[in-house]
Amino acid sequence: MQTWNCHLCEATASLTLVAGFEALLQVTSDCQPWRRGGKLAVCGACGGAQKVLDDDWHAQVAQIYRAYRIYHQSGGTEQAVFDQQSGAAQSRSGKLVAMLAGGAEALPRRGRLLDVGCGNGAFLRAFAARFPGWTLAGSEINDKYKAQVERMPGVEAMHVAAPQQIAGRFDLVTLIHVLEHVPQPVRFVAALRQRVAADGRLLVEVPDHGSNPFDLLIADHSAHFSAGVLRGVMRRAGWAVEQCGGGWVDKELTALGRGDGGSCGDEGGWSAKPQAGDGGELVVAKVCWLTALLEQARAGAGRGALGLFGTSIGATWLAAELGDAVTCFVDEDPARVGAMYCGKPVYRPAEAPAGLPVLVALPTWLARRVAERLRDAPARWVLPAAEV
């Protein structure tokens, strides 16, 4: 019988596969349909959900990254996040920077920032606009966006190197949608302590699979975090965790740490048992919900034309599964409307075909908010079934 070790807490032979996941089509993190046959597992020691990091997974991820197109739905413009009451849009990076500029998290007027996995520089651009007195640097695994990033105001360099190879220390190091891609995240986050100044901070932003089951479908995500597992990773790596949870960006977890964790960087930094919100039962329930949602979508498509709300992971997945049964997409993101996606037009809500059933490809709790806020739109919103 084949066994696998947990790459989160590193417990030996602790993973149990989640049955049924292998039948679901996967999606890449840059919103491209991928293949079936993925191995999703849960650790019996820490409760962490994760992919089985075998040779096949590593080969697939290498293939995904060779063809990676960040924010291709909007020509490289970072996706928008929305206030669920007013509908006001701003970039995810803008929202994170606004949170860092106020309250207990407020940053000083001057400092030095390293954005690990900076992509095309979306966060650096947003940070420079709010904190012009800071000196900025980024790092990436290739130089695709190096020239673009280094032209940004305040950026001293974009390093094509691992963070531990970058000289100097920084007052803030950020990992924004990076850690979910990293095998053995405890070791990775522990190494970042050498890059943070004595009174500096680490900001980690990851998807929250508990509030967003679609995260489980992302083929190149090696880990799928809950607040308990993310806190455990940071504490085991020696970080003193100031906060860890949701509330900054919908469907995401935010953690802030300081590098003075002291004795937290040992076995005592991780609870011996999975915490609430972790563990196999929750993940199995989320996979069952995804399977039921696909059946719901197929039934709806069988009754006639069907639209999908959104142009990100959930909508990409359903569109790939349903094929030509999907006639259009509906999206609020101003950078995405008016374009073609998966060969179909993308409408703004006010311009959606009248009476067309549009399945809201979001977690049920968020789909309800969106449908209520957009209740005057001409489309007929179809909500996913309630999650377990």
XYZ file of N, CA and C in Angstrom, residues 8 11 28 36 38 72 79 83 95 104 140 165 182 250 266 284 299 315 327 346 371 381:
66
model
N 3.230 19.717 4.988
C 2.939 20.858 5.855
C 3.566 20.663 7.228
N 4.606 15.114 8.988
C 4.318 13.812 9.598
C 4.489 12.710 8.552
N -5.877 25.547 -13.572
C -4.612 26.132 -13.122
C -4.885 27.446 -12.400
N -8.007 15.897 -15.396
C -8.539 15.128 -14.269
C -7.430 14.270 -13.664
N -6.292 14.356 -10.417
C -5.513 14.918 -9.323
C -5.657 14.123 -8.039
N -4.727 36.809 -17.495
C -4.905 36.896 -18.945
C -6.323 37.318 -19.329
N -7.065 41.284 -10.789
C -8.501 41.143 -10.580
C -8.994 42.111 -9.524
N -16.816 45.464 -2.690
C -17.571 45.667 -1.462
C -18.962 45.088 -1.695
N -6.687 46.739 -1.771
C -7.371 46.435 -0.516
C -6.359 46.063 0.568
N -4.418 48.709 13.648
C -3.273 48.173 14.391
C -2.145 47.755 13.461
N 11.148 36.876 -8.169
C 10.374 35.937 -8.982
C 11.272 34.784 -9.414
N 18.604 34.289 -0.976
C 19.792 34.710 -1.716
C 19.859 36.225 -1.911
N 3.959 26.457 -2.635
C 5.294 26.086 -2.166
C 5.276 24.741 -1.436
N -12.382 38.873 0.812
C -13.292 37.738 0.778
C -12.596 36.500 0.217
N 9.336 25.167 17.047
C 9.605 23.781 17.392
C 8.303 23.002 17.336
N -13.870 16.438 2.472
C -14.789 15.521 1.768
C -16.101 16.220 1.466
N -27.549 19.875 -15.274
C -29.015 19.819 -15.382
C -29.556 21.128 -15.940
N -15.919 29.696 -12.527
C -16.531 29.801 -13.842
C -15.696 29.100 -14.908
N -23.314 29.929 -22.867
C -23.454 30.898 -23.960
C -22.709 32.198 -23.701
N -18.232 38.374 -22.580
C -18.335 38.710 -21.159
C -19.146 40.003 -21.040
N -26.098 38.041 -5.775
C -27.427 38.018 -6.396
C -28.354 39.055 -5.779
N -30.599 35.093 -11.854
C -29.503 34.479 -11.122
C -29.891 33.121 -10.571
